[in-house]
Coordinates of C-alpha atoms and ligand atoms in Angstrom, one line a residue:
Chain A
X1380 CA 32.3 -4.6 -13.7
X1381 CA 28.5 -4.1 -13.8
X1382 CA 27.0 -7.3 -14.1
X1383 CA 23.5 -8.3 -15.2
X1384 CA 23.6 -12.2 -15.8
X1385 CA 23.4 -12.1 -18.9
X1386 CA 26.2 -9.4 -19.5
X1387 CA 27.7 -11.2 -17.1
X1388 CA 28.4 -14.0 -18.7
X1389 CA 28.8 -12.2 -22.3
X1390 CA 31.9 -11.1 -19.9
X1391 CA 32.8 -14.3 -18.6
X1392 CA 33.3 -16.0 -22.4
X1393 CA 35.9 -12.6 -23.1
X1394 CA 37.9 -11.3 -20.3
X1395 CA 38.4 -9.0 -22.9
X1396 CA 35.2 -8.2 -23.8
X1397 CA 34.8 -7.8 -19.3
X1398 CA 37.5 -5.5 -19.2
X1399 CA 36.5 -3.3 -22.0
X1400 CA 35.6 0.4 -20.4
X1401 CA 33.3 1.1 -23.2
X1402 CA 31.5 -2.2 -22.7
X1403 CA 31.0 -1.2 -18.7
X1404 CA 29.8 2.6 -20.3
X1405 CA 26.9 1.1 -22.6
X1406 CA 26.2 -1.6 -20.4
X1407 CA 25.0 1.4 -17.3
X1408 CA 23.4 2.9 -20.4
X1409 CA 21.1 0.5 -20.8
X1410 CA 20.3 -0.5 -17.6
X1411 CA 21.3 1.1 -15.5
X1412 CA 19.4 0.0 -12.1
X1413 CA 21.2 -3.1 -11.9
X1414 CA 24.5 -1.9 -13.1
X1415 CA 26.8 0.1 -10.8
X1416 CA 30.1 0.2 -12.0
X1417 CA 32.9 -0.3 -10.0
X1418 CA 31.9 -0.5 -6.6
X1419 CA 30.6 -3.7 -4.6
X1420 CA 27.8 -4.8 -5.6
X1421 CA 27.3 -7.6 -2.4
X1422 CA 24.8 -10.8 -3.2
X1423 CA 23.9 -14.8 -1.3
X1424 CA 23.7 -18.2 -3.9
X1425 CA 21.6 -20.3 -1.6
X1426 CA 22.2 -23.9 -2.7
X1427 CA 19.9 -26.3 -3.1
X1428 CA 21.1 -29.1 -3.8
X1429 CA 23.3 -29.3 -0.6
X1430 CA 20.6 -28.1 2.1
X1431 CA 19.9 -30.3 4.4
X1432 CA 17.5 -27.9 7.3
X1433 CA 19.3 -28.2 9.9
X1434 CA 19.1 -24.6 10.3
X1435 CA 21.8 -24.1 11.7
X1436 CA 21.9 -20.5 9.8
X1437 CA 19.4 -20.2 11.9
X1438 CA 20.8 -19.2 15.5
X1439 CA 23.2 -17.5 14.4
X1440 CA 21.8 -14.8 12.9
X1441 CA 19.8 -14.9 16.1
X1442 CA 22.5 -14.2 18.3
X1443 CA 24.9 -11.4 15.9
X1444 CA 22.2 -9.5 15.3
X1445 CA 20.2 -9.2 17.9
X1446 CA 16.3 -10.4 16.5
X1447 CA 15.0 -11.3 18.8
X1448 CA 13.6 -15.1 18.3
X1449 CA 9.7 -14.2 17.9
X1450 CA 10.9 -12.7 14.9
X1451 CA 13.5 -13.8 12.6
X1452 CA 15.6 -12.8 9.4
X1453 CA 15.6 -15.7 7.7
X1454 CA 14.0 -19.4 7.4
X1455 CA 14.6 -22.3 5.4
X1456 CA 11.4 -23.6 3.8
X1457 CA 10.6 -27.5 2.9
X1458 CA 10.2 -27.2 -1.2
X1459 CA 8.3 -30.9 -1.2
X1460 CA 10.6 -34.7 -0.8
X1461 CA 11.5 -36.6 -3.6
X1462 CA 12.2 -40.6 -4.1
X1463 CA 16.1 -40.7 -5.0
X1464 CA 17.5 -44.3 -5.3
X1465 CA 15.3 -45.9 -3.2
X1466 CA 15.3 -43.0 0.1
X1467 CA 13.1 -40.2 0.2
X1468 CA 15.2 -36.8 0.0
X1469 CA 13.7 -33.4 1.0
X1470 CA 14.3 -30.6 -0.8
X1471 CA 14.6 -26.8 1.4
X1472 CA 14.0 -23.3 -0.2
X1473 CA 16.3 -20.3 1.9
X1474 CA 12.8 -17.4 3.2
X1475 CA 15.2 -14.4 3.0
X1476 CA 15.6 -10.3 2.1
X1477 CA 16.7 -11.0 -1.4
X1478 CA 18.9 -7.3 -1.2
X1479 CA 16.6 -6.4 -4.7
X1480 CA 18.2 -4.1 -6.7
X1481 CA 16.1 -2.8 -8.1
X1482 CA 13.4 -2.9 -4.3
X1483 CA 9.6 -2.2 -4.1
X1484 CA 10.6 -1.1 0.1
X1485 CA 12.9 1.7 -1.2
X1486 CA 9.9 3.1 -3.4
X1487 CA 6.9 2.8 -0.8
X1488 CA 9.2 4.2 2.3
X1489 CA 7.6 7.3 2.8
X1490 CA 10.7 8.8 4.4
X1491 CA 13.7 7.4 3.8
X1492 CA 14.4 4.9 6.0
X1493 CA 14.1 2.4 3.5
X1494 CA 17.0 2.8 1.7
X1495 CA 19.5 1.2 -0.8
X1496 CA 24.2 1.1 0.2
X1497 CA 24.6 2.4 -3.0
X1498 CA 28.2 0.9 -1.7
X1499 CA 27.1 -2.8 -1.5
X1500 CA 23.9 -2.2 -3.1
X1501 CA 22.9 -3.6 0.4
X1502 CA 19.5 -2.7 1.1
X1503 CA 18.8 -1.9 4.9
X1504 CA 16.7 0.5 7.4
X1505 CA 18.1 3.6 9.3
X1506 CA 16.3 2.9 11.9
X1507 CA 16.0 6.0 13.3
X1508 CA 13.8 7.1 10.5
X1509 CA 11.5 4.8 10.2
X1510 CA 8.0 5.2 11.9
X1511 CA 6.9 1.7 11.2
X1512 CA 4.5 2.5 9.4
X1513 CA 4.4 -1.1 7.8
X1514 CA 3.9 0.2 3.5
X1515 CA 7.4 -1.5 3.1
X1516 CA 6.4 -5.1 4.5
X1517 CA 3.2 -4.7 1.7
X1518 CA 5.1 -4.1 -0.3
X1519 CA 7.8 -6.8 0.1
X1520 CA 7.1 -9.2 -2.6
X1521 CA 8.8 -11.8 -0.9
X1522 CA 6.8 -10.3 2.4
X1523 CA 10.4 -11.1 4.7
X1524 CA 10.4 -8.0 6.3
X1525 CA 8.8 -7.2 9.6
X1526 CA 9.0 -4.8 13.1
X1527 CA 11.5 -5.3 15.3
X1528 CA 9.4 -5.9 18.5
X1529 CA 12.1 -4.3 20.6
X1530 CA 12.9 -1.1 17.8
X1531 CA 9.6 -1.1 16.5
X1532 CA 11.1 -0.5 13.3
X1533 CA 11.3 -2.1 9.6
X1534 CA 13.9 -4.9 10.1
X1535 CA 14.8 -7.5 7.8
X1536 CA 18.7 -9.2 6.7
X1537 CA 21.2 -7.3 5.9
X1538 CA 23.4 -9.3 5.2
X1539 CA 25.1 -8.8 9.1
X1540 CA 26.3 -5.0 7.9
X1541 CA 26.2 -3.8 11.3
X1542 CA 27.6 -6.9 12.8
X1543 CA 30.1 -9.4 10.8
X1544 CA 30.6 -7.5 7.8
X1545 CA 31.9 -5.0 9.2
X1546 CA 34.3 -6.8 11.2
X1547 CA 34.8 -8.5 8.2
X1548 CA 33.4 -11.4 8.1
X1549 CA 31.1 -14.0 6.3
X1550 CA 28.0 -13.1 7.3
X1551 CA 27.1 -15.4 10.6
X1552 CA 24.9 -18.1 8.0
X1553 CA 27.4 -17.9 6.0
X1554 CA 30.2 -18.8 7.7
X1555 CA 27.8 -21.4 10.5
X1556 CA 26.7 -23.6 7.1
X1557 CA 28.5 -27.8 7.5
X1558 CA 27.6 -28.1 4.6
X1559 CA 28.0 -24.6 3.1
X1560 CA 25.5 -24.3 1.0
X1561 CA 25.6 -20.8 0.7
X1562 CA 27.8 -18.8 -0.8
X1563 CA 27.8 -14.4 -0.8
X1564 CA 30.1 -11.8 -2.2
X1565 CA 30.8 -9.2 -5.0
X1566 CA 28.5 -9.6 -7.6
X1567 CA 30.3 -7.5 -9.9
X1568 CA 33.8 -9.4 -9.6
X1569 CA 34.3 -12.0 -12.1
X1570 CA 37.3 -13.7 -9.7
X1571 CA 35.1 -13.2 -6.5
X1572 CA 33.7 -17.4 -5.3
X1573 CA 30.2 -15.8 -6.1
X1574 CA 30.7 -14.6 -9.0
X1575 CA 32.4 -18.3 -10.5
X1576 CA 29.2 -19.9 -8.7
X1577 CA 26.8 -18.7 -11.1
X1578 CA 28.5 -18.8 -14.2
X1579 CA 29.4 -22.1 -13.9
X1580 CA 25.8 -23.7 -11.8
X1581 CA 21.6 -23.3 -13.4
X1582 CA 19.9 -20.3 -10.7
X1583 CA 17.1 -19.2 -11.0
X1584 CA 15.8 -15.7 -8.6
X1585 CA 12.3 -15.0 -7.5
X1586 CA 9.4 -13.4 -9.2
X1587 CA 11.6 -12.4 -11.5
X1588 CA 8.7 -10.4 -13.9
X1589 CA 8.3 -7.6 -10.9
X1590 CA 11.6 -5.5 -12.0
X1591 CA 12.7 -6.4 -8.6
X1592 CA 16.1 -7.5 -10.2
X1593 CA 16.9 -10.1 -6.6
X1594 CA 20.2 -10.6 -6.1
X1595 CA 20.4 -14.3 -3.9
X1596 CA 20.2 -16.8 -6.5
X1597 CA 19.9 -20.9 -5.7
X1598 CA 20.3 -23.8 -7.6
X1599 CA 17.3 -25.6 -7.5
X1600 CA 17.8 -28.4 -6.2
X1601 CA 17.2 -32.3 -8.0
X1602 CA 13.6 -32.6 -8.8
X1603 CA 10.8 -31.1 -9.1
X1604 CA 9.4 -27.7 -10.4
X1605 CA 11.5 -24.6 -9.8
X1606 CA 8.5 -22.4 -7.6
X1607 CA 9.8 -19.4 -8.7
Chain B
X140 CA -3.1 -20.6 12.7
X141 CA -4.8 -18.8 9.6
X142 CA -8.0 -17.6 10.3
X143 CA -10.3 -14.7 7.4
X144 CA -8.2 -11.8 9.7
X145 CA -5.3 -12.9 10.7
X146 CA -3.4 -14.9 7.8
X147 CA 0.6 -15.5 7.0
X148 CA 0.1 -12.3 4.2
X149 CA -1.9 -9.9 6.0
X150 CA 0.5 -7.2 7.1
X151 CA -1.9 -4.0 7.2
X152 CA -5.7 -4.5 9.0
X153 CA -8.5 -2.9 9.9
X154 CA -7.9 0.5 11.4
X155 CA -6.5 0.6 7.4
X156 CA -10.4 -0.2 6.8
X157 CA -11.7 2.0 8.8
X158 CA -9.0 5.3 7.5
X159 CA -9.9 4.6 4.1
X160 CA -13.8 5.1 5.1
X161 CA -13.4 8.0 6.7
X162 CA -10.6 9.6 4.0
X163 CA -14.1 8.3 1.0
X164 CA -16.2 10.5 3.0
X165 CA -14.1 13.7 3.5
X166 CA -13.1 13.1 -0.8
X167 CA -16.6 12.6 -1.6
X168 CA -18.4 15.4 0.0
X169 CA -16.6 18.5 -1.4
X170 CA -17.1 16.8 -4.4
X171 CA -20.5 16.5 -3.9
X172 CA -20.3 20.0 -1.6
X173 CA -18.5 22.0 -5.0
X174 CA -21.4 19.8 -7.7
X175 CA -24.0 21.8 -5.1
X176 CA -22.2 25.1 -4.5
X177 CA -21.7 26.1 -8.6
X178 CA -24.8 24.4 -10.4
X179 CA -28.0 24.2 -7.8
X180 CA -27.4 26.9 -4.2
X181 CA -25.9 29.5 -6.5
X182 CA -26.8 31.7 -3.8
X183 CA -27.3 31.0 0.2
X184 CA -25.1 28.4 -0.1
X185 CA -23.6 28.6 3.8
X186 CA -27.6 27.8 4.9
X187 CA -28.1 24.8 3.0
X188 CA -27.9 21.4 5.6
X189 CA -25.8 19.3 3.5
X190 CA -23.6 22.4 2.6
X191 CA -23.6 23.1 6.0
X192 CA -22.5 19.4 7.0
X193 CA -19.6 18.8 4.6
X194 CA -17.7 21.8 6.2
X195 CA -18.0 20.0 9.8
X196 CA -18.0 17.3 8.6
X197 CA -14.8 16.7 5.1
X198 CA -13.0 18.5 8.0
X199 CA -13.3 15.8 10.9
X200 CA -13.0 12.4 9.2
X201 CA -9.2 13.9 7.4
X202 CA -8.5 14.1 11.0
X203 CA -9.9 11.5 12.9
X204 CA -8.5 8.4 10.1
X205 CA -4.7 11.1 10.3
X206 CA -5.4 10.1 14.3
X207 CA -6.0 6.2 13.3
X208 CA -3.4 5.9 11.5
X209 CA -0.7 7.5 13.4
X210 CA -1.8 5.7 16.4
X211 CA -1.7 2.5 13.9
X212 CA 1.5 3.6 13.3
X213 CA 4.0 0.8 15.6
X214 CA 6.6 3.9 16.5
X215 CA 3.3 6.7 16.5
X216 CA 5.5 9.1 18.6
X217 CA 8.0 9.5 15.6
X218 CA 4.9 10.6 12.6
X219 CA 6.1 14.6 12.5
X220 CA 9.1 12.3 10.5
X221 CA 6.5 11.4 8.4
X222 CA 6.1 16.1 7.3
X223 CA 10.3 16.4 7.4
X224 CA 10.9 13.7 5.5
X225 CA 9.7 12.8 2.0
X226 CA 10.1 10.5 -0.3
X227 CA 8.7 11.7 -3.9
X228 CA 8.8 8.1 -5.2
X229 CA 6.4 6.9 -2.3
X230 CA 3.3 7.4 -3.0
X231 CA 2.5 7.5 0.7
X232 CA 5.1 10.4 1.5
X233 CA 3.5 12.4 -1.7
X234 CA -0.1 12.2 0.3
X235 CA 0.7 13.5 3.1
X236 CA 1.9 16.2 0.8
X237 CA -0.7 16.0 -0.2
X238 CA -3.5 16.3 3.0
X239 CA -1.0 19.6 3.7
X240 CA -2.6 21.8 1.0
X241 CA -6.2 19.9 1.3
X242 CA -6.5 21.0 4.7
X243 CA -5.2 24.0 4.2
X244 CA -7.7 25.0 1.3
X245 CA -10.0 23.6 3.0
X246 CA -9.8 26.0 5.6
X247 CA -10.2 28.9 3.1
X248 CA -13.4 27.3 1.2
X249 CA -14.8 26.1 4.6
X250 CA -14.1 30.4 5.2
X251 CA -14.8 31.8 1.8
X252 CA -18.5 29.7 2.5
X253 CA -18.9 31.8 5.7
X254 CA -18.0 35.1 4.8
X255 CA -20.5 37.2 5.9
X256 CA -21.4 35.2 9.2
X257 CA -17.5 35.5 9.6
X258 CA -17.4 39.6 9.2
X259 CA -21.3 39.2 11.4
X260 CA -19.8 37.5 14.6
X261 CA -16.1 39.2 14.7
X262 CA -15.4 42.3 14.6
X263 CA -12.4 43.6 13.6
X264 CA -10.8 45.7 10.9
X265 CA -8.9 43.4 10.2
X266 CA -10.6 40.1 9.6
X267 CA -13.1 41.0 7.7
X268 CA -10.4 42.2 5.1
X269 CA -8.5 39.5 5.6
X270 CA -12.1 37.2 5.4
X271 CA -13.2 39.7 2.6
X272 CA -9.8 39.0 0.3
X273 CA -10.2 35.2 0.4
X274 CA -14.2 35.3 0.0
X275 CA -12.9 37.3 -4.0
X276 CA -10.8 34.7 -5.0
X277 CA -14.5 31.5 -3.8
X278 CA -14.9 30.6 -7.3
X279 CA -10.9 29.7 -7.7
X280 CA -11.3 28.1 -4.5
X281 CA -13.8 26.2 -5.1
X282 CA -12.1 24.8 -8.4
X283 CA -8.9 23.9 -6.5
X284 CA -11.2 22.6 -3.6
X285 CA -12.8 19.9 -6.3
X286 CA -9.5 19.1 -7.7
X287 CA -8.4 18.6 -4.9
X288 CA -10.7 16.6 -3.2
X289 CA -10.8 14.0 -5.9
X290 CA -7.2 13.1 -6.0
X291 CA -8.4 12.5 -2.6
X292 CA -10.6 10.2 -3.1
X293 CA -8.6 7.9 -5.9
X294 CA -5.2 8.3 -3.6
X295 CA -5.9 5.9 -1.3
X296 CA -6.9 3.6 -4.4
X297 CA -4.1 4.4 -5.6
X298 CA -2.2 3.8 -1.9
X299 CA -2.7 0.3 -2.6
X300 CA -2.1 0.3 -5.8
X301 CA 1.6 0.6 -5.9
X302 CA 1.8 -2.6 -3.6
X303 CA 3.1 -5.0 -6.2
X304 CA 3.3 -7.9 -3.6
X305 CA -1.0 -8.1 -3.9
X306 CA -2.1 -8.7 -7.3
X307 CA -5.8 -7.5 -6.5
X308 CA -4.7 -5.5 -4.4
X309 CA -2.5 -3.8 -7.9
X310 CA -4.6 -3.0 -10.2
X311 CA -5.4 0.0 -12.2
X312 CA -9.2 0.7 -10.6
X313 CA -8.4 0.6 -8.0
X314 CA -9.1 5.1 -7.9
X315 CA -11.6 4.6 -9.3
X316 CA -13.4 2.3 -7.2
X317 CA -12.6 3.7 -4.4
X318 CA -13.7 7.4 -5.9
X319 CA -16.4 6.3 -6.6
X320 CA -17.0 4.5 -3.6
X321 CA -16.1 8.2 -1.5
X322 CA -18.8 9.7 -3.4
X323 CA -21.5 7.1 -2.4
X324 CA -20.8 7.2 0.9
X325 CA -20.7 10.6 1.0
X326 CA -24.0 10.6 -0.8
X327 CA -25.3 8.3 1.9
X328 CA -23.6 10.6 4.8
X329 CA -24.8 13.8 3.4
X330 CA -28.6 12.9 3.9
X331 CA -28.3 11.4 6.9
X332 CA -26.8 14.5 8.1
X333 CA -29.1 17.2 6.1
X334 CA -32.3 15.3 7.7
X335 CA -31.3 14.5 10.8
X336 CA -29.1 17.1 12.3
X337 CA -30.6 19.7 9.7
X338 CA -34.0 18.8 9.6
X339 CA -34.1 19.1 6.3
X340 CA -36.9 19.1 3.6
X341 CA -36.2 15.8 1.8
X342 CA -37.6 17.7 -1.3
X343 CA -35.2 20.6 -0.6
X344 CA -33.7 21.5 -3.6
X345 CA -29.9 20.0 -2.5
X346 CA -31.4 16.3 -1.4
X347 CA -33.0 16.8 -4.5
X348 CA -30.1 16.6 -6.5
X349 CA -27.6 14.1 -4.6
X350 CA -30.5 12.0 -4.0
X351 CA -30.6 11.4 -7.7
X352 CA -27.4 11.1 -8.1
X353 CA -27.6 7.9 -6.1
X354 CA -28.0 5.5 -8.6
X355 CA -25.5 6.3 -11.7
X356 CA -23.4 6.5 -8.7
X357 CA -24.5 2.9 -7.4
X358 CA -24.5 1.8 -11.4
X359 CA -21.1 2.9 -11.7
X360 CA -20.1 0.3 -8.6
X361 CA -21.2 -2.0 -9.8
X362 CA -19.6 -1.2 -13.5
X363 CA -16.3 -0.2 -11.9
X364 CA -16.2 -3.6 -9.7
X365 CA -17.2 -6.3 -12.6
X366 CA -14.2 -4.9 -14.9
X367 CA -11.4 -5.0 -11.5
X368 CA -12.4 -8.8 -11.4
X369 CA -12.9 -9.9 -14.7
X370 CA -10.1 -8.1 -16.0
X371 CA -8.3 -10.3 -12.3
X372 CA -9.2 -13.5 -14.4
X373 CA -7.5 -12.2 -17.8
X374 CA -5.0 -11.6 -16.3
X375 CA -4.4 -15.6 -15.7
X376 CA -1.3 -16.9 -13.2
X377 CA -1.3 -14.9 -9.3
X378 CA -4.4 -12.4 -10.5
X379 CA -6.7 -15.4 -11.2
X380 CA -5.2 -16.4 -7.7
X381 CA -6.2 -13.7 -5.9
X382 CA -9.2 -12.3 -7.5
X383 CA -11.3 -16.4 -7.0
X384 CA -9.7 -17.4 -3.8
X385 CA -11.0 -13.7 -2.8
X386 CA -15.0 -15.2 -4.3
X387 CA -14.5 -18.0 -2.1
X388 CA -15.0 -18.4 1.9
X389 CA -15.5 -16.0 4.4
X390 CA -14.8 -12.2 1.7
X391 CA -16.5 -13.8 -0.8
X392 CA -19.9 -14.1 1.3
X393 CA -18.4 -10.3 2.6
X394 CA -18.5 -9.5 -1.1
X395 CA -21.1 -11.3 -2.0
X396 CA -23.5 -10.5 0.3
X397 CA -22.7 -6.7 1.7
X398 CA -20.9 -5.0 -0.9
X399 CA -23.5 -6.7 -4.3
X400 CA -26.1 -7.8 -1.5
X401 CA -26.5 -4.8 1.0
X402 CA -24.5 -2.4 -1.6
X403 CA -25.3 -3.0 -4.6
X404 CA -28.3 -4.7 -5.3
X405 CA -30.6 -4.3 -2.7
X406 CA -30.9 0.2 -3.7
X407 CA -31.9 -0.9 -6.9
X408 CA -34.8 -3.1 -6.1
X409 CA -36.2 -0.6 -3.9
X410 CA -35.0 2.3 -5.7
X411 CA -37.6 0.0 -8.7
X412 CA -39.7 -1.5 -6.5
X413 CA -40.9 1.3 -4.0
X414 CA -43.4 3.8 -4.3
X415 CA -42.5 7.5 -4.9
X416 CA -43.7 8.0 -1.3
X417 CA -42.6 5.4 -0.1
X418 CA -38.8 7.0 -1.4
X419 CA -39.5 9.9 0.3
X420 CA -40.4 8.9 3.4
X421 CA -38.2 10.0 6.6
X422 CA -37.2 6.8 8.0
X423 CA -36.8 5.2 4.7
X424 CA -34.3 7.1 3.9
X425 CA -32.4 7.0 7.1
X426 CA -31.9 3.5 6.7
X427 CA -30.8 3.5 3.4
X428 CA -28.2 5.7 3.7
X429 CA -27.1 3.7 7.3
X430 CA -27.4 1.1 5.5
X431 CA -25.3 2.3 2.0
X432 CA -23.0 3.6 4.3
X433 CA -22.7 -0.4 5.5
X434 CA -21.7 -1.4 2.6
X435 CA -18.9 0.8 1.8
X436 CA -17.0 0.2 5.0
X437 CA -17.4 -2.8 3.7
X438 CA -15.7 -2.8 0.3
X439 CA -13.0 -1.2 1.6
X440 CA -12.6 -4.0 4.6
X441 CA -13.3 -6.2 1.4
X442 CA -10.5 -5.1 -0.6
X443 CA -8.3 -4.5 1.9
X444 CA -8.4 -8.8 3.8
X445 CA -9.3 -9.9 0.5
X446 CA -6.5 -7.5 -1.1
X447 CA -3.6 -9.3 0.9
X448 CA -4.9 -12.9 0.6
X449 CA -3.1 -14.3 -2.3
X450 CA 0.7 -13.1 -2.7
X451 CA 2.1 -11.9 -6.7
Ligands
SF4_695 S1 13.0 -9.0 -1.1 FE1 11.7 -7.3 0.0 S2 12.1 -6.2 1.3 FE2 14.5 -7.6 0.5 S3 15.5 -5.8 -0.7 FE3 13.7 -6.6 -1.9 S4 11.8 -5.7 -1.3 FE4 12.8 -5.3 -0.2
SF4_696 S1 8.2 1.2 7.8 FE1 9.9 2.7 8.1 S2 10.7 1.4 6.4 FE2 9.0 0.5 7.2 S3 8.2 2.0 4.6 FE3 7.5 3.5 7.0 S4 8.8 4.5 7.5 FE4 9.8 2.9 5.5
SF4_697 S1 23.1 -12.2 6.6 FE1 22.9 -12.2 7.7 S2 21.7 -11.1 8.6 FE2 21.3 -12.0 6.5 S3 20.4 -13.5 7.4 FE3 22.7 -13.9 6.8 S4 22.8 -13.6 9.8 FE4 21.0 -12.8 9.2

């Protein structure tokens, strides 16, 4: 089933509607970019109310995906300290590729090295085709791409597509998180953990106004403003 | 560690500004040369210093610009992928196509200019026949050439405009601004070459024509810059932040002194203040042209660096 967030909530609202093929076809006509019918559309949720910024997610990402230490595919950024019940609480936001459904990095790439895999919705790089022009690094509004120091090609999170995912395991960062702040799965499957989580919480996505349709969802921290 | 030349959100650094400058010169010189050919030097265009300079500098700047670009790739040796794989959604890829067409037509256009000389030097029947064939299409070549040169002039603007990640660059005025500043740099280049290498008279028809273009171009550039920033400021949000950030600090100083001061106010003031005699003094013209070229380079540096300071 294809899902934009609104379509998704409607779908959850009535199982009959969600299963109705006419609804799916209509939805694709209305919003073809964000809808892939009958396929997997991987996404991720980062729960800022749970994240403690232990940075445990960063290490296995480097190890599993052979990312040299001077660069990183993900980061955890400070989002302010707040007072709660007489103790200070800190909040963090995840910085990593949003796997945009309408990815600017793919649109600008002159050689087609940057691409979105239509079967999974994962945005990835054909490393053997990348010339290292850095156009995609500049075009990404989330500033998560870098030139890999060894391959000299553009690199970023690919949901562990060649490593853990290929081996049938959840992405390395998701698997290791001690507080289960990360949820990964198929946004198009209403029974998946991620779909249920998004349906049951207030979530936000970054820079929606740019039309990128990111697939990294955030559950906002308890305090302060959302800097989306 | 954030400085004016190294900051976290910076992706493309100064060699790209040199590339932008070179492409602007090529585009501007071809536009001016076609106008000269069609309206001023109706006969014997091949003997004019500015036309001669264009036939050398227009291809050279493009080649040099592309060489810089290739060495700026993280994997320079794979540059030929760009000519094998295309992505019609990518401005850069469309640019690669444009460069190839531009160079091909430019060569034909130059052959057409030197038709008589080529036939004199190379005494082969088939060569003269070929040259005559190309020369027959001279009118058409002129029109295609000016069209391609305008495309090339706006192309560098579109290259940066396509980055929705940076509000200052993602600005519809940018292609026009780059086209205008490309023409300004071409005027400066033409005067420099005409005077220094071809010992052309300051009063020759071509230099007099180019001289007349200077002031309107500067005023146009000023107008475009004003619209550029006023649009950003009234755009609010990150656009406004991008504009105000760019106009302050180190890059702000570069803008006010280098772009506004050297590029716009100084030439306008001198035009108003200097006597006719000084204005046609050779040393004065050479100095002003050199300053003009510098100010165009400063503009490209400013747009490139200040443009990458604030993200959407
Ligand atoms: S977050 Fe950046 S790198 Fe990832 S898909 Fe979107 S534009 Fe591309
Ligand atoms: S750096 Fe590589 S992936 Fe990125 S735009 Fe250039 S060729 Fe494409
Ligand atoms: S999904 Fe995989 S590649 Fe992406 S940040 Fe997590 S560990 Fe790294």
